[in-house]
Coordinates of C-alpha atoms and ligand atoms in Angstrom, one line a residue:
M1 CA 49.5 115.4 88.2
K2 CA 49.1 115.4 84.5
S3 CA 49.3 112.0 82.8
I4 CA 52.5 109.9 83.1
L5 CA 54.3 109.2 79.9
V6 CA 55.7 105.6 79.5
T7 CA 57.8 105.1 76.4
G8 CA 58.0 101.5 75.4
G9 CA 54.7 101.0 77.3
A10 CA 53.5 98.2 75.1
G11 CA 56.6 96.1 75.9
F12 CA 57.2 93.5 78.6
L13 CA 58.2 95.8 81.5
G14 CA 56.3 98.9 80.1
S15 CA 53.0 97.1 80.1
H16 CA 53.4 96.0 83.7
L17 CA 54.4 99.6 84.6
C18 CA 51.4 101.1 82.9
E19 CA 49.2 98.6 84.7
R20 CA 50.7 99.5 88.1
L21 CA 50.4 103.2 87.5
L22 CA 46.7 102.9 86.5
A23 CA 46.0 100.7 89.5
E24 CA 47.5 103.6 91.6
G25 CA 45.0 106.0 90.1
H26 CA 47.3 107.8 87.6
E27 CA 46.5 108.7 84.0
V28 CA 48.9 107.0 81.6
L29 CA 50.1 108.0 78.2
C30 CA 51.8 105.0 76.5
V31 CA 54.1 105.7 73.6
D32 CA 55.3 102.8 71.5
N33 CA 56.2 102.0 67.9
F34 CA 55.4 98.3 68.4
Y35 CA 58.9 97.2 67.4
T36 CA 59.0 94.5 70.1
G37 CA 55.8 95.5 72.0
S38 CA 52.3 94.6 71.1
K39 CA 48.7 95.7 71.5
S40 CA 48.0 92.3 73.2
N41 CA 50.3 93.3 76.0
I42 CA 48.0 96.3 76.8
S43 CA 44.7 94.9 75.6
N44 CA 43.4 94.8 79.1
L45 CA 44.2 98.6 79.5
L46 CA 42.7 100.0 76.3
Q47 CA 39.2 100.2 77.8
N48 CA 40.5 102.2 80.8
P49 CA 39.5 105.9 80.3
R50 CA 42.7 106.9 82.1
F51 CA 44.9 105.1 79.5
E52 CA 45.9 106.6 76.2
L53 CA 48.0 105.0 73.5
L54 CA 50.2 106.9 71.0
R55 CA 52.0 105.1 68.2
H56 CA 55.3 107.0 67.8
D57 CA 59.0 106.2 67.3
I58 CA 61.0 108.0 69.9
T59 CA 63.9 108.5 67.6
F60 CA 61.7 111.4 66.3
P61 CA 60.9 114.4 68.6
I62 CA 57.8 114.1 70.6
Y63 CA 55.6 117.0 71.8
V64 CA 52.9 116.1 74.3
E65 CA 51.7 117.3 77.7
T66 CA 52.8 115.1 80.5
G67 CA 53.7 115.4 84.2
Q68 CA 56.5 112.7 84.4
I69 CA 58.3 110.4 82.0
Y70 CA 59.5 106.8 82.3
N71 CA 61.8 106.1 79.3
L72 CA 61.7 102.4 78.6
A73 CA 61.6 102.3 74.8
C74 CA 64.4 100.1 73.5
P75 CA 64.4 96.5 72.3
A76 CA 66.0 94.6 75.2
S77 CA 66.7 91.1 73.9
P78 CA 69.8 90.3 71.9
I79 CA 67.9 88.9 69.0
H80 CA 65.8 92.0 68.6
Y81 CA 68.5 94.6 69.4
Q82 CA 71.0 93.0 67.0
H83 CA 68.4 92.7 64.2
D84 CA 68.8 96.4 63.4
P85 CA 71.8 97.6 65.5
V86 CA 71.9 101.1 64.1
Q87 CA 68.2 101.6 65.0
T88 CA 69.0 100.2 68.5
T89 CA 71.7 102.8 69.1
K90 CA 69.4 105.5 67.7
T91 CA 66.6 104.5 70.0
S92 CA 68.8 104.8 73.0
V93 CA 70.7 107.9 72.0
H94 CA 68.3 110.0 69.8
G95 CA 65.4 108.7 71.9
A96 CA 67.1 109.9 75.1
I97 CA 67.8 113.3 73.5
N98 CA 64.1 113.6 72.5
V99 CA 62.6 112.6 75.8
L100 CA 65.1 114.7 77.8
G101 CA 64.3 117.7 75.5
L102 CA 60.6 117.1 76.4
A103 CA 61.3 116.9 80.1
K104 CA 63.4 120.0 80.0
R105 CA 60.7 122.0 78.1
L106 CA 58.1 120.9 80.6
G107 CA 60.4 121.1 83.7
I108 CA 59.4 117.5 84.8
K109 CA 61.1 114.5 86.3
I110 CA 62.3 111.7 84.0
L111 CA 63.5 108.2 84.7
Q112 CA 65.8 106.2 82.4
A113 CA 65.5 102.4 82.2
S114 CA 69.2 101.6 81.9
T115 CA 70.7 98.1 82.2
S116 CA 73.2 95.9 83.9
E117 CA 74.7 95.6 80.4
V118 CA 76.5 98.9 81.1
Y119 CA 78.8 96.8 83.2
G120 CA 79.6 94.6 80.2
D121 CA 81.5 91.4 81.0
P122 CA 82.5 92.5 84.5
D123 CA 85.8 91.8 86.2
V124 CA 84.2 92.9 89.5
H125 CA 81.6 90.8 91.2
P126 CA 79.0 91.5 92.3
Q127 CA 78.5 94.8 90.4
S128 CA 78.0 97.9 92.4
E129 CA 77.0 101.2 90.9
D130 CA 80.5 102.7 91.2
Y131 CA 81.9 100.0 88.9
W132 CA 82.6 101.5 85.5
G133 CA 82.2 98.3 83.5
R134 CA 84.1 96.3 80.9
V135 CA 82.3 96.8 77.6
N136 CA 83.5 95.9 74.1
P137 CA 82.8 99.1 72.1
I138 CA 82.8 97.3 68.7
G139 CA 81.1 94.0 69.3
I140 CA 77.7 92.8 68.3
R141 CA 76.2 93.7 71.8
S142 CA 77.7 97.2 71.6
C143 CA 74.7 98.8 69.9
Y144 CA 72.8 98.0 73.1
D145 CA 75.5 98.4 75.8
E146 CA 77.1 101.5 74.4
G147 CA 73.7 103.0 73.4
K148 CA 72.6 102.6 77.0
R149 CA 75.9 104.0 78.4
C150 CA 75.6 107.1 76.2
A151 CA 72.0 107.5 77.3
E152 CA 73.1 107.5 80.9
T153 CA 75.7 110.2 80.0
L154 CA 73.0 112.3 78.4
F155 CA 70.8 112.0 81.5
F156 CA 73.6 113.1 83.8
D157 CA 74.6 116.0 81.6
Y158 CA 71.0 117.2 81.3
H159 CA 71.0 117.1 85.1
R160 CA 74.3 118.9 85.6
Q161 CA 73.9 121.4 82.7
C162 CA 70.1 122.1 82.9
G163 CA 69.2 121.1 86.4
L164 CA 66.8 118.5 85.1
S165 CA 65.4 116.1 87.7
I166 CA 66.5 112.6 86.7
K167 CA 66.4 109.0 87.9
V168 CA 68.6 106.4 86.3
I169 CA 67.8 102.8 87.2
R170 CA 70.1 99.9 86.1
I171 CA 67.8 96.9 85.6
F172 CA 69.2 93.4 85.9
N173 CA 67.6 90.3 84.2
T174 CA 63.9 90.4 84.8
Y175 CA 61.4 87.8 83.8
G176 CA 57.7 87.3 84.0
P177 CA 54.4 87.1 81.9
R178 CA 54.5 89.0 78.6
M179 CA 58.1 88.2 77.7
L180 CA 58.3 87.3 74.0
P181 CA 58.4 83.6 73.4
N182 CA 61.2 83.7 70.8
D183 CA 63.5 86.5 71.8
G184 CA 66.5 84.5 73.0
R185 CA 66.2 85.5 76.6
V186 CA 67.1 82.6 78.7
V187 CA 64.0 82.3 81.0
S188 CA 61.5 82.5 78.1
N189 CA 63.7 80.2 75.9
F190 CA 63.9 77.5 78.5
I191 CA 60.1 77.7 79.4
V192 CA 59.1 77.6 75.7
Q193 CA 61.4 74.7 75.0
A194 CA 60.2 72.8 78.0
L195 CA 56.5 73.4 77.2
R196 CA 57.1 72.2 73.6
G197 CA 59.1 69.2 74.8
E198 CA 62.1 70.3 72.9
P199 CA 65.7 70.1 74.1
I200 CA 66.8 72.9 76.5
T201 CA 69.7 74.7 74.8
I202 CA 72.5 75.7 77.1
Y203 CA 75.4 77.8 75.8
G204 CA 78.8 76.7 77.0
K205 CA 78.8 74.4 80.0
G206 CA 76.0 76.3 81.8
H207 CA 78.3 77.3 84.6
Q208 CA 77.9 81.0 83.8
T209 CA 75.7 82.7 86.5
R210 CA 72.8 85.1 86.3
S211 CA 70.3 86.6 88.7
F212 CA 66.6 86.8 87.9
C213 CA 64.2 89.3 89.2
Y214 CA 60.4 88.8 89.0
V215 CA 58.7 91.6 87.1
D216 CA 56.4 92.6 90.0
D217 CA 59.5 93.2 92.2
L218 CA 61.2 95.2 89.5
I219 CA 58.2 97.5 88.9
G220 CA 57.9 98.0 92.7
G221 CA 61.6 99.1 92.8
M222 CA 61.1 101.4 89.8
R223 CA 58.1 103.1 91.4
R224 CA 59.8 103.5 94.7
F225 CA 62.8 105.1 92.9
M226 CA 60.7 107.5 90.9
D227 CA 59.0 108.8 94.1
S228 CA 62.2 108.9 96.1
R229 CA 63.8 112.2 97.4
A230 CA 64.9 114.6 94.6
D231 CA 68.6 114.4 95.3
F232 CA 68.7 110.6 94.9
I233 CA 69.2 110.3 91.2
G234 CA 71.0 107.0 90.9
P235 CA 72.3 105.2 89.1
V236 CA 70.7 102.4 91.2
N237 CA 70.8 98.7 90.6
I238 CA 67.5 97.0 90.7
G239 CA 67.5 93.2 90.4
N240 CA 67.6 90.0 92.4
P241 CA 71.0 89.2 93.9
G242 CA 70.1 85.5 94.2
E243 CA 72.7 84.1 91.9
I244 CA 72.2 80.8 90.1
T245 CA 73.9 79.0 87.2
I246 CA 72.2 78.6 83.9
L247 CA 72.2 74.8 84.5
E248 CA 70.3 75.3 87.8
L249 CA 67.8 77.6 86.0
A250 CA 67.2 74.9 83.4
E251 CA 66.6 72.4 86.2
S252 CA 64.1 74.7 88.0
V253 CA 62.2 75.4 84.8
L254 CA 62.0 71.7 84.1
S255 CA 60.8 71.0 87.6
V256 CA 57.9 73.5 87.2
V257 CA 57.0 72.5 83.6
G258 CA 57.6 68.8 83.8
G259 CA 57.8 67.0 80.5
P260 CA 60.5 65.1 78.6
S261 CA 63.0 67.8 77.6
K262 CA 66.7 66.9 77.7
L263 CA 69.6 69.4 78.0
K264 CA 71.5 70.3 74.8
F265 CA 74.9 72.1 75.0
L266 CA 75.9 74.7 72.3
P267 CA 79.0 77.0 71.8
L268 CA 79.1 80.2 73.9
P269 CA 78.2 83.3 71.9
Q270 CA 80.5 86.3 71.5
D271 CA 80.8 88.6 74.6
D272 CA 78.5 86.5 76.7
P273 CA 79.1 87.6 80.3
K274 CA 80.3 84.9 82.6
Q275 CA 78.8 86.3 85.8
R276 CA 76.1 88.8 86.5
K277 CA 74.8 89.6 89.9
P278 CA 73.6 93.0 91.3
D279 CA 74.9 94.5 94.4
I280 CA 71.6 96.1 95.7
S281 CA 72.9 97.7 98.9
V282 CA 72.2 101.2 97.5
A283 CA 68.6 100.2 96.7
R284 CA 68.2 98.6 100.1
K285 CA 69.6 101.7 101.9
E286 CA 68.0 104.5 99.8
L287 CA 64.7 102.9 98.8
Q288 CA 64.2 100.3 101.5
W289 CA 63.7 97.9 98.6
E290 CA 64.6 94.3 97.9
P291 CA 63.0 91.6 95.8
K292 CA 60.5 89.4 97.5
V293 CA 59.2 86.8 94.9
P294 CA 61.1 83.5 95.1
L295 CA 62.3 82.1 91.7
K296 CA 59.9 79.1 91.8
D297 CA 56.9 81.3 92.4
G298 CA 57.8 83.7 89.6
L299 CA 58.5 80.7 87.3
R300 CA 55.1 79.3 88.0
E301 CA 53.4 82.6 87.0
T302 CA 55.5 82.8 83.9
V303 CA 55.0 79.2 82.9
A304 CA 51.2 79.7 83.3
Y305 CA 51.3 82.7 81.0
F306 CA 53.3 80.9 78.3
R307 CA 51.0 77.8 78.6
R308 CA 48.0 80.2 77.9
T309 CA 49.6 82.1 75.0
L310 CA 51.2 79.1 73.3
L311 CA 48.0 77.2 73.3
D312 CA 46.0 80.2 71.8
Ligands
LIG401 N1 63.7 92.9 80.7 C1 64.9 93.0 81.2 O1 65.4 92.1 81.8 C2 65.7 94.3 81.1 C3 67.0 94.4 81.7 C4 67.7 95.6 81.6 C5 67.1 96.7 81.0 N2 65.9 96.6 80.5 C6 65.3 97.8 79.8 O2 64.0 98.0 80.1 C7 63.3 98.5 79.0 C8 62.1 97.7 78.7 O3 62.6 96.4 78.4 P1 61.6 95.2 78.0 O4 62.2 93.9 78.6 O5 60.2 95.5 78.4 O6 61.8 95.1 76.5 P2 60.6 95.1 75.3 O7 61.3 94.9 74.0 O8 59.5 94.1 75.7 O9 60.0 96.5 75.4 C9 60.6 97.6 74.7 C10 59.4 98.4 74.2 O10 60.0 99.6 73.5 C11 59.4 99.7 72.2 N3 60.3 100.4 71.3 C12 61.5 100.0 70.8 N4 62.0 100.9 70.1 C13 61.2 102.0 70.1 C14 61.2 103.3 69.5 N5 62.2 103.7 68.7 N6 60.2 104.1 69.7 C15 59.1 103.7 70.5 N7 59.0 102.5 71.1 C16 60.1 101.7 70.9 C17 59.1 98.3 71.8 O11 58.1 98.2 70.8 C18 58.6 97.7 73.1 O12 57.3 97.8 73.4 C19 64.3 98.6 77.9 O13 64.8 100.0 77.8 C20 65.4 97.7 78.3 O14 66.7 98.1 77.8 C21 65.1 95.5 80.5

């Protein structure tokens, strides 16, 4: 196969995906505008002759030769996607149109990194793929949530209208090395605060629940999905159904890091979902996939990464 295109390949998940694809023997073309990604995320790949890097903003059309596309480009943390919300929607929507156009011209398979945020603040629990969601169309999270929903629509319409081979994965909270230290995501927030001995900031009472998937598990699911039978196009939830409260997460992080941090409670932000847990029965049945890495093990790897980078 020709090289595999990974948009957003210099980001958190993208860099792990590039690494995995190279380890499997593929050629990889990483496209990124470095909005939230960085060269340091892929510094260990730059010397690999099967790895190529192209600086490009996917809101503009892209013309390259490739055999398969993973579309991951999009800021994923609230702080970054709310910084320039119009650009966020453009990245999801114009970006999807551009990469779908490329896939159509080349007649190749394309995977969209969608998100559990398409379910919004769900009134169904846990969320299965046939749940349509409860999303505020005009709130501060809408640029991300609605952008991703529209991208899903585009993928399915390219499939229905043009016969394009698509895969739509709905990713739930994922954590691991190469998350950004100051991006407002809860796992990195807590780890950085604990490492610095600062108070651990909890929004609301900390009773809201989340589920956290370690990055290696997530990439495994994504790879399995891409190579699955042609008529299984998703959407498919990939995440860890082990549900814990934010308070429990804070305690787990503190037990791995140690140190003197205390808990500090702040008001809940607008549209913060109360519960989030994937129903992964479709992934289990269709992909024979489920997460394997226990939270404590994943936290240890992630804490080790932040210890290294914060000390640099
Ligand atoms: N990490 C998670 O828990 C999670 C959960 C759900 C969905 N996702 C999705 O997975 C994908 C990757 O997320 P991540 O956590 O690695 O985020 P990230 O911010 O680390 O990575 C996104 C990458 O896309 C790049 N990018 C942004 N806009 C671009 C543009 N216009 N053109 C080219 N590149 C652009 C950024 O520079 C960055 O390298 C995103 O699409 C995100 O929505 C992630």
